[in-house]
CSV table of C-alpha atoms and ligand atoms in Angstrom, one decimal:
chain,number,residue,atom,x,y,z
A,1,MET,CA,4.6,-28.2,13.7
A,2,THR,CA,7.5,-28.3,11.2
A,3,ARG,CA,9.7,-25.4,10.6
A,4,HIS,CA,11.3,-24.9,7.2
A,5,ASP,CA,13.7,-22.0,7.1
A,6,ILE,CA,15.0,-21.0,3.7
A,7,SER,CA,18.6,-22.2,2.7
A,8,PRO,CA,21.3,-19.8,1.6
A,9,GLU,CA,21.2,-21.3,-1.9
A,10,ARG,CA,17.5,-20.6,-2.1
A,11,ILE,CA,17.9,-17.0,-0.8
A,12,GLU,CA,20.4,-16.5,-3.7
A,13,GLU,CA,17.8,-17.9,-6.1
A,14,THR,CA,15.1,-15.7,-4.6
A,15,ILE,CA,17.3,-12.6,-5.1
A,16,ARG,CA,17.7,-13.6,-8.8
A,17,TRP,CA,13.9,-13.7,-9.1
A,18,ARG,CA,13.7,-10.3,-7.4
A,19,HIS,CA,16.2,-8.8,-9.8
A,20,HIS,CA,14.3,-10.2,-12.8
A,21,LEU,CA,11.0,-8.7,-11.5
A,22,HIS,CA,12.8,-5.4,-10.8
A,23,ALA,CA,14.1,-5.2,-14.4
A,24,TYR,CA,10.5,-5.7,-15.8
A,25,PRO,CA,8.2,-3.5,-13.7
A,26,GLU,CA,4.6,-3.3,-14.6
A,27,LEU,CA,2.1,-0.6,-13.5
A,28,ALA,CA,-1.3,-1.1,-11.8
A,29,PHE,CA,-3.6,-3.7,-13.5
A,30,GLU,CA,-0.9,-4.3,-16.1
A,31,GLU,CA,1.0,-7.0,-14.1
A,32,ARG,CA,0.6,-9.7,-16.7
A,33,GLN,CA,4.3,-10.8,-17.1
A,34,THR,CA,4.7,-10.6,-13.3
A,35,ALA,CA,1.6,-12.8,-12.8
A,36,ALA,CA,2.7,-15.3,-15.4
A,37,PHE,CA,6.2,-15.5,-13.7
A,38,ILE,CA,4.5,-16.2,-10.4
A,39,ALA,CA,1.8,-18.7,-11.7
A,40,GLY,CA,4.5,-20.7,-13.6
A,41,ARG,CA,6.5,-21.3,-10.4
A,42,LEU,CA,3.5,-22.0,-8.1
A,43,ALA,CA,2.3,-24.6,-10.6
A,44,GLU,CA,5.7,-26.2,-10.6
A,45,TRP,CA,5.5,-26.8,-6.9
A,46,GLY,CA,2.1,-28.3,-7.1
A,47,ILE,CA,0.2,-25.3,-5.8
A,48,THR,CA,-3.3,-24.7,-7.3
A,49,VAL,CA,-3.4,-21.4,-9.2
A,50,LYS,CA,-6.4,-19.2,-9.9
A,51,ASP,CA,-5.2,-16.4,-12.1
A,52,GLY,CA,-7.0,-13.4,-13.7
A,53,TYR,CA,-8.5,-12.7,-10.3
A,54,GLY,CA,-9.2,-9.0,-9.5
A,55,GLY,CA,-7.9,-8.1,-12.9
A,56,THR,CA,-4.3,-9.2,-13.1
A,57,GLY,CA,-4.2,-10.8,-9.6
A,58,LEU,CA,-3.8,-14.4,-8.8
A,59,VAL,CA,-4.2,-16.7,-5.8
A,60,GLY,CA,-2.2,-19.9,-5.1
A,61,THR,CA,-3.8,-22.4,-2.7
A,62,LEU,CA,-2.0,-25.1,-0.8
A,63,LYS,CA,-4.1,-27.6,1.2
A,64,ARG,CA,-2.8,-30.2,3.6
A,65,GLY,CA,-4.7,-32.6,5.9
A,66,THR,CA,-8.3,-32.3,6.9
A,67,SER,CA,-8.5,-29.2,9.1
A,68,SER,CA,-10.7,-26.4,8.0
A,69,ARG,CA,-8.2,-23.8,9.4
A,70,SER,CA,-6.9,-21.4,6.8
A,71,ILE,CA,-4.8,-18.3,6.5
A,72,ALA,CA,-4.0,-16.0,3.6
A,73,ILE,CA,-0.9,-14.0,2.9
A,74,ARG,CA,-0.8,-11.2,0.4
A,75,ALA,CA,2.0,-9.6,-1.7
A,76,ASP,CA,1.5,-6.6,-3.9
A,77,MET,CA,2.9,-6.7,-7.5
A,78,ASP,CA,2.7,-3.3,-9.0
A,79,ALA,CA,5.4,-0.8,-9.9
A,80,LEU,CA,5.3,3.1,-10.1
A,81,PRO,CA,5.5,5.6,-12.9
A,82,ILE,CA,8.9,6.8,-11.9
A,83,ILE,CA,12.2,7.1,-13.9
A,84,GLU,CA,14.7,4.9,-12.1
A,85,THR,CA,18.1,6.4,-11.2
A,86,SER,CA,19.2,3.7,-8.8
A,87,GLY,CA,22.1,2.7,-11.0
A,88,VAL,CA,21.8,-1.0,-10.2
A,89,ALA,CA,22.7,-3.6,-12.9
A,90,TYR,CA,19.2,-4.9,-13.0
A,91,ALA,CA,17.5,-1.5,-13.2
A,92,SER,CA,14.2,-1.1,-15.0
A,93,LYS,CA,14.3,-1.9,-18.7
A,94,THR,CA,11.2,0.2,-19.2
A,95,GLN,CA,11.8,3.9,-19.1
A,96,GLY,CA,9.3,5.6,-16.7
A,97,LYS,CA,8.3,2.4,-14.8
A,98,MET,CA,10.1,1.4,-11.6
A,99,HIS,CA,9.8,-0.9,-8.6
A,100,ALA,CA,10.3,2.0,-6.3
A,101,CYS,CA,8.3,0.6,-3.4
A,102,GLY,CA,9.8,-2.9,-3.2
A,103,HIS,CA,6.8,-4.8,-4.4
A,104,ASP,CA,9.3,-6.9,-6.4
A,105,GLY,CA,10.8,-8.0,-3.1
A,106,HIS,CA,7.4,-8.6,-1.6
A,107,VAL,CA,6.5,-10.9,-4.5
A,108,ALA,CA,9.9,-12.7,-4.4
A,109,MET,CA,9.6,-13.4,-0.6
A,110,LEU,CA,6.0,-14.7,-0.8
A,111,LEU,CA,6.9,-16.9,-3.8
A,112,ALA,CA,9.9,-18.3,-1.9
A,113,ALA,CA,7.7,-18.9,1.1
A,114,ALA,CA,5.1,-20.7,-1.0
A,115,ARG,CA,7.8,-23.1,-2.2
A,116,GLN,CA,9.0,-23.7,1.4
A,117,ALA,CA,5.4,-24.3,2.4
A,118,SER,CA,4.9,-26.8,-0.5
A,119,GLU,CA,7.6,-28.9,1.3
A,120,MET,CA,6.2,-28.5,4.8
A,121,ASP,CA,3.8,-30.7,6.8
A,122,PHE,CA,0.8,-28.8,8.3
A,123,ASP,CA,-2.9,-29.2,8.6
A,124,GLY,CA,-5.1,-26.6,6.9
A,125,THR,CA,-5.1,-24.3,3.9
A,126,VAL,CA,-2.8,-21.4,2.9
A,127,HIS,CA,-3.8,-18.9,0.2
A,128,PHE,CA,-1.0,-16.9,-1.4
A,129,ILE,CA,-2.6,-13.8,-2.7
A,130,PHE,CA,-0.7,-11.8,-5.4
A,131,GLN,CA,-2.5,-8.5,-5.7
A,132,PRO,CA,-2.3,-6.0,-8.5
A,133,ALA,CA,-2.5,-2.2,-8.2
A,134,GLU,CA,-1.6,-1.3,-4.6
A,135,GLU,CA,-0.4,2.1,-5.5
A,136,ALA,CA,-3.5,4.4,-5.5
A,137,GLU,CA,-5.7,2.1,-7.7
A,138,GLY,CA,-7.0,-0.1,-4.9
A,139,GLY,CA,-6.3,-3.6,-6.3
A,140,ALA,CA,-7.2,-5.1,-2.9
A,141,ARG,CA,-10.7,-3.6,-3.1
A,142,VAL,CA,-11.1,-5.1,-6.6
A,143,MET,CA,-10.1,-8.6,-5.4
A,144,VAL,CA,-12.4,-8.3,-2.4
A,145,ALA,CA,-15.3,-7.2,-4.6
A,146,ASP,CA,-14.6,-10.2,-6.9
A,147,GLY,CA,-15.3,-12.4,-3.8
A,148,LEU,CA,-11.7,-13.1,-2.6
A,149,PHE,CA,-12.7,-14.4,0.9
A,150,ARG,CA,-15.8,-16.2,-0.5
A,151,ASP,CA,-13.7,-18.1,-3.0
A,152,PHE,CA,-10.6,-18.4,-0.8
A,153,PRO,CA,-11.9,-18.4,2.8
A,154,ALA,CA,-9.3,-17.4,5.4
A,155,ASP,CA,-9.5,-17.2,9.2
A,156,ALA,CA,-6.9,-14.4,9.1
A,157,VAL,CA,-5.0,-12.5,6.4
A,158,TYR,CA,-1.4,-11.1,6.6
A,159,ALA,CA,0.8,-8.8,4.6
A,160,LEU,CA,4.1,-7.0,5.1
A,161,HIS,CA,5.9,-4.0,3.7
A,162,ASN,CA,9.6,-3.4,3.7
A,163,TRP,CA,10.4,-0.3,5.8
A,164,PRO,CA,13.7,1.5,5.1
A,165,ALA,CA,13.2,3.7,8.2
A,166,LEU,CA,13.7,0.6,10.4
A,167,ASP,CA,16.9,-1.5,11.0
A,168,VAL,CA,17.1,-4.8,9.1
A,169,GLY,CA,15.5,-7.5,11.1
A,170,SER,CA,13.1,-5.1,13.0
A,171,VAL,CA,9.4,-6.1,12.9
A,172,VAL,CA,6.6,-3.7,13.8
A,173,ALA,CA,3.1,-5.3,14.2
A,174,ARG,CA,0.9,-2.9,16.1
A,175,ASP,CA,-2.3,-4.0,17.9
A,176,ASP,CA,-4.3,-1.3,16.2
A,177,ALA,CA,-3.7,1.3,13.4
A,178,MET,CA,-0.7,0.9,11.1
A,179,MET,CA,-1.5,3.2,8.2
A,180,ALA,CA,-4.0,6.1,7.8
A,181,ALA,CA,-7.1,6.3,5.7
A,182,PHE,CA,-6.9,8.8,2.8
A,183,GLY,CA,-9.1,10.9,0.6
A,184,VAL,CA,-8.4,13.2,-2.4
A,185,PHE,CA,-10.2,16.4,-3.2
A,186,GLU,CA,-10.6,18.8,-6.1
A,187,ILE,CA,-12.2,22.2,-5.6
A,188,THR,CA,-13.2,24.2,-8.7
A,189,VAL,CA,-13.7,27.9,-7.8
A,190,THR,CA,-15.6,29.8,-10.5
A,191,GLY,CA,-15.8,33.6,-10.5
A,192,ARG,CA,-16.0,36.2,-13.2
A,193,GLY,CA,-13.0,37.1,-15.2
A,194,ALA,CA,-11.9,40.8,-15.5
A,195,HIS,CA,-9.0,43.0,-16.5
A,196,GLY,CA,-6.3,42.9,-13.8
A,197,ALA,CA,-6.5,46.7,-13.6
A,198,MET,CA,-10.3,46.6,-12.9
A,199,PRO,CA,-10.9,43.9,-10.4
A,200,HIS,CA,-14.2,45.4,-9.2
A,201,GLU,CA,-15.8,44.4,-12.5
A,202,GLY,CA,-15.2,40.7,-11.9
A,203,ALA,CA,-15.3,38.2,-9.0
A,204,ASP,CA,-11.8,37.0,-8.4
A,205,PRO,CA,-11.5,33.2,-8.0
A,206,LEU,CA,-7.8,33.4,-7.1
A,207,VAL,CA,-8.5,35.5,-4.0
A,208,ALA,CA,-11.3,33.1,-3.1
A,209,ALA,CA,-8.9,30.1,-3.6
A,210,ALA,CA,-6.3,31.7,-1.4
A,211,GLN,CA,-8.9,32.2,1.4
A,212,ILE,CA,-10.1,28.6,1.0
A,213,VAL,CA,-6.5,27.2,1.2
A,214,THR,CA,-6.0,29.1,4.4
A,215,ALA,CA,-9.4,28.2,5.9
A,216,LEU,CA,-8.9,24.5,5.2
A,217,GLN,CA,-6.0,24.5,7.7
A,218,THR,CA,-8.6,25.3,10.5
A,219,ILE,CA,-10.2,21.9,10.1
A,220,ALA,CA,-7.4,20.0,11.6
A,221,SER,CA,-6.5,22.8,14.1
A,222,ARG,CA,-10.0,23.9,15.1
A,223,ASN,CA,-12.5,21.2,14.4
A,224,ILE,CA,-10.7,17.9,15.2
A,225,SER,CA,-9.7,17.0,18.8
A,226,PRO,CA,-6.0,17.6,19.4
A,227,LEU,CA,-5.8,13.9,20.5
A,228,ASP,CA,-6.9,12.7,17.1
A,229,ALA,CA,-4.7,12.6,13.9
A,230,ALA,CA,-5.9,14.4,10.8
A,231,VAL,CA,-4.1,15.9,7.8
A,232,VAL,CA,-5.4,18.3,5.2
A,233,SER,CA,-2.7,19.0,2.6
A,234,VAL,CA,-3.3,21.3,-0.5
A,235,THR,CA,-0.8,20.1,-3.0
A,236,GLN,CA,-1.9,22.0,-6.2
A,237,ILE,CA,-3.3,25.4,-7.1
A,238,HIS,CA,-3.9,26.2,-10.7
A,239,GLY,CA,-5.4,29.3,-12.2
A,240,GLY,CA,-4.6,32.2,-14.5
A,241,ASP,CA,-2.4,32.6,-17.6
A,242,ALA,CA,-1.5,36.3,-17.8
A,243,TRP,CA,0.0,39.1,-15.7
A,244,ASN,CA,-3.0,41.3,-16.2
A,245,VAL,CA,-6.0,39.1,-16.4
A,246,ILE,CA,-8.2,37.9,-13.5
A,247,PRO,CA,-9.2,34.4,-14.7
A,248,GLU,CA,-12.6,32.9,-14.4
A,249,LYS,CA,-11.6,29.7,-12.6
A,250,ALA,CA,-9.1,28.3,-10.1
A,251,VAL,CA,-8.6,24.7,-9.2
A,252,ILE,CA,-7.3,23.4,-5.9
A,253,ARG,CA,-6.3,19.8,-5.3
A,254,GLY,CA,-5.0,17.9,-2.3
A,255,THR,CA,-5.2,15.0,0.0
A,256,THR,CA,-6.6,14.2,3.5
A,257,ARG,CA,-5.6,11.6,6.1
A,258,TRP,CA,-7.2,10.2,9.2
A,259,PHE,CA,-7.6,7.0,11.3
A,260,ASP,CA,-10.9,7.3,13.0
A,261,LYS,CA,-14.0,7.2,10.8
A,262,SER,CA,-15.7,10.1,12.6
A,263,VAL,CA,-12.6,12.2,12.0
A,264,GLY,CA,-12.9,11.3,8.3
A,265,ASP,CA,-16.6,12.4,8.3
A,266,THR,CA,-15.6,15.7,10.0
A,267,LEU,CA,-12.9,16.4,7.4
A,268,GLU,CA,-15.3,16.0,4.5
A,269,ASN,CA,-18.2,17.8,6.1
A,270,ARG,CA,-16.2,20.8,7.3
A,271,MET,CA,-14.4,21.0,3.9
A,272,ARG,CA,-17.7,21.1,2.1
A,273,ALA,CA,-19.1,23.8,4.4
A,274,LEU,CA,-16.0,26.1,4.2
A,275,VAL,CA,-15.5,25.8,0.5
A,276,THR,CA,-19.2,26.7,-0.3
A,277,ALA,CA,-19.5,29.5,2.2
A,278,LEU,CA,-16.1,31.2,1.4
A,279,ALA,CA,-16.7,31.1,-2.3
A,280,GLU,CA,-20.2,32.5,-2.0
A,281,GLY,CA,-19.0,35.2,0.4
A,282,LEU,CA,-16.6,36.4,-2.2
A,283,GLY,CA,-19.0,36.3,-5.1
A,284,CYS,CA,-17.8,33.0,-6.6
A,285,LYS,CA,-19.1,29.5,-6.7
A,286,ALA,CA,-17.2,26.4,-5.6
A,287,GLU,CA,-17.6,22.8,-6.5
A,288,LEU,CA,-16.0,20.1,-4.3
A,289,ASP,CA,-15.2,16.7,-5.7
A,290,TYR,CA,-14.2,14.7,-2.6
A,291,GLN,CA,-13.3,11.0,-2.8
A,292,ARG,CA,-12.5,8.6,0.1
A,293,ARG,CA,-10.0,6.2,-1.4
A,294,TYR,CA,-8.6,3.8,1.2
A,295,PRO,CA,-9.8,3.1,4.8
A,296,ALA,CA,-7.3,3.0,7.6
A,297,THR,CA,-5.2,-0.2,8.0
A,298,ILE,CA,-6.2,-1.5,11.4
A,299,ASN,CA,-4.7,-4.8,12.8
A,300,ASP,CA,-6.5,-7.3,14.8
A,301,PRO,CA,-4.8,-7.5,18.2
A,302,ALA,CA,-4.7,-11.4,18.3
A,303,ALA,CA,-3.2,-11.6,14.8
A,304,ALA,CA,-0.7,-8.9,15.6
A,305,ALA,CA,0.3,-10.8,18.8
A,306,LEU,CA,0.8,-13.9,16.7
A,307,VAL,CA,3.1,-12.1,14.3
A,308,ARG,CA,5.1,-10.7,17.2
A,309,ALA,CA,5.4,-14.1,18.8
A,310,VAL,CA,6.6,-15.7,15.6
A,311,ALA,CA,9.1,-12.9,15.0
A,312,ALA,CA,10.4,-13.3,18.5
A,313,GLU,CA,11.1,-17.1,17.9
A,314,GLY,CA,14.2,-16.6,15.9
A,315,PRO,CA,17.4,-14.7,16.8
A,316,ALA,CA,17.4,-12.8,13.5
A,317,LEU,CA,14.3,-10.7,14.1
A,318,THR,CA,13.6,-8.1,16.8
A,319,VAL,CA,10.1,-6.9,17.6
A,320,VAL,CA,10.0,-3.1,18.0
A,321,ASP,CA,7.3,-0.5,18.5
A,322,ALA,CA,6.8,2.5,16.2
A,323,PRO,CA,4.0,5.0,15.7
A,324,PRO,CA,1.6,4.4,12.8
A,325,SER,CA,2.3,6.1,9.5
A,326,MET,CA,0.0,8.7,7.9
A,327,ALA,CA,0.6,7.1,4.5
A,328,ALA,CA,-2.0,4.7,3.3
A,329,GLU,CA,-2.2,1.1,2.1
A,330,ASP,CA,-5.0,-0.8,0.3
A,331,PHE,CA,-4.5,-3.9,2.4
A,332,ALA,CA,-7.0,-2.0,4.6
A,333,PHE,CA,-9.7,-3.4,2.3
A,334,MET,CA,-8.7,-7.0,3.2
A,335,LEU,CA,-8.5,-6.1,6.9
A,336,ASP,CA,-12.0,-4.7,6.7
A,337,GLU,CA,-13.1,-8.2,5.7
A,338,ARG,CA,-11.0,-10.5,7.8
A,339,PRO,CA,-9.0,-10.2,11.0
A,340,GLY,CA,-5.3,-10.0,10.3
A,341,CYS,CA,-2.1,-8.1,10.6
A,342,TYR,CA,0.0,-5.8,8.4
A,343,LEU,CA,3.6,-5.6,9.5
A,344,TRP,CA,6.7,-3.6,8.6
A,345,LEU,CA,9.9,-5.4,8.1
A,346,GLY,CA,13.0,-3.2,8.7
A,347,ALA,CA,15.1,-2.7,5.6
A,348,ARG,CA,17.5,0.2,6.4
A,349,ARG,CA,20.6,0.3,4.2
A,350,GLU,CA,24.0,1.5,5.6
A,351,GLY,CA,24.9,5.0,4.3
A,352,ALA,CA,22.5,6.5,1.7
A,353,ASN,CA,19.1,5.0,2.5
A,354,PRO,CA,16.6,6.2,-0.2
A,355,GLY,CA,13.0,6.0,1.0
A,356,LEU,CA,10.0,4.3,-0.7
A,357,HIS,CA,9.1,6.0,-4.0
A,358,SER,CA,12.5,7.6,-4.4
A,359,PRO,CA,14.0,7.2,-7.9
A,360,HIS,CA,17.2,6.1,-6.1
A,361,TYR,CA,15.4,3.4,-4.1
A,362,ASP,CA,16.2,-0.3,-4.5
A,363,PHE,CA,14.6,-3.1,-2.3
A,364,ASN,CA,17.2,-4.3,0.2
A,365,ASP,CA,17.9,-8.0,-0.6
A,366,ALA,CA,19.4,-8.5,2.9
A,367,ILE,CA,15.8,-8.9,4.3
A,368,ILE,CA,14.7,-11.7,1.9
A,369,GLY,CA,15.6,-14.5,4.3
A,370,HIS,CA,13.8,-12.7,7.2
A,371,GLY,CA,10.6,-12.2,5.2
A,372,VAL,CA,10.5,-15.8,3.9
A,373,ASN,CA,11.1,-17.3,7.3
A,374,LEU,CA,8.6,-15.0,8.9
A,375,TRP,CA,5.9,-16.3,6.5
A,376,THR,CA,6.8,-20.0,6.8
A,377,ARG,CA,6.9,-19.8,10.6
A,378,LEU,CA,3.5,-18.1,10.6
A,379,ILE,CA,2.1,-20.9,8.5
A,380,ALA,CA,3.7,-23.5,10.8
A,381,THR,CA,2.4,-21.8,13.9
A,382,SER,CA,-1.1,-21.1,12.5
A,383,LEU,CA,-1.6,-24.5,10.9
A,384,GLY,CA,0.7,-26.8,12.9
A,385,ARG,CA,-0.5,-30.3,13.6
B,1,ZN,ZN1,4.2,2.6,-2.6
B,2,ZN,ZN1,4.4,-0.3,-1.3
């Protein structure tokens, strides 16, 4: 097994890549310049590139020796529709697009790890997956549907996310759930409009909507075991234009979160029953559009143990424990197909420490060496001779 930790000069170079990517953010399924930047470098280092995979995604493959062992490591490439206010010199050059989740850092670290790996001796195959559209569009699902693990077979698949809530150098790799499953819903309540002074002549969709919003809170509190996690959040209510007019329609939107599939089923079934019965009871009709978007991100215990062992090898990283997050991650679609591990790499800044998706956020370059070394040590350990 050969180790190949990144040099200080290469960390500086990786930071320059990261700043370039940060200045030119691209939204979901538009990551063409980003993909070209990655593909050009991978090819330079003799890594086979398959681009245009899963839309704007690409996969770099590095094979050594004769072993059929293989692993895959994924980085997400997309930015967010946010107006950047970080004030950094390399801030977004495109108004309204921003790398506010650190995917610029994830790409730079995996790219640097690929170069290190191209100089390492091992026995097996590594696939470097650069995935489009992690934020809400499910680029991982698209890559999987395109045949990702048929075309690039992997015994295990790994990914990381920078985590500003944890100290630099901390690693969390849980044996089970890391991130929740999520759904989105839209409820359209249709009543009968009337003069605000004569409500008895109509059927008020706003009163029905208010009852529905309140009743939805009973799902988590009355229908789900207190030992299971579930969230129902109403985040929008729209209806009405005038002081004195009862409108015909009201629209309610929101999101749900869960880990256990049976909890996800209960959330959807109870929501459907409540929405229909309450609206009808109040003389209105309700339509529910409910979509399950991402499954829960669940690690394989053996893969998680391997990540923790690799992290514990060097003095720079510390394995810590943390509860799972109710946020969601589309790497879940890859973990549904292959055993693997999704980990958090601590990225806390001293002083002001803007969170992910904040317009003030900027990926913390202090973790670049940690991320690269974690990946190359994982390759060395998984595919060592
Ligand atoms: Zn994000
Ligand atoms: Zn992210």
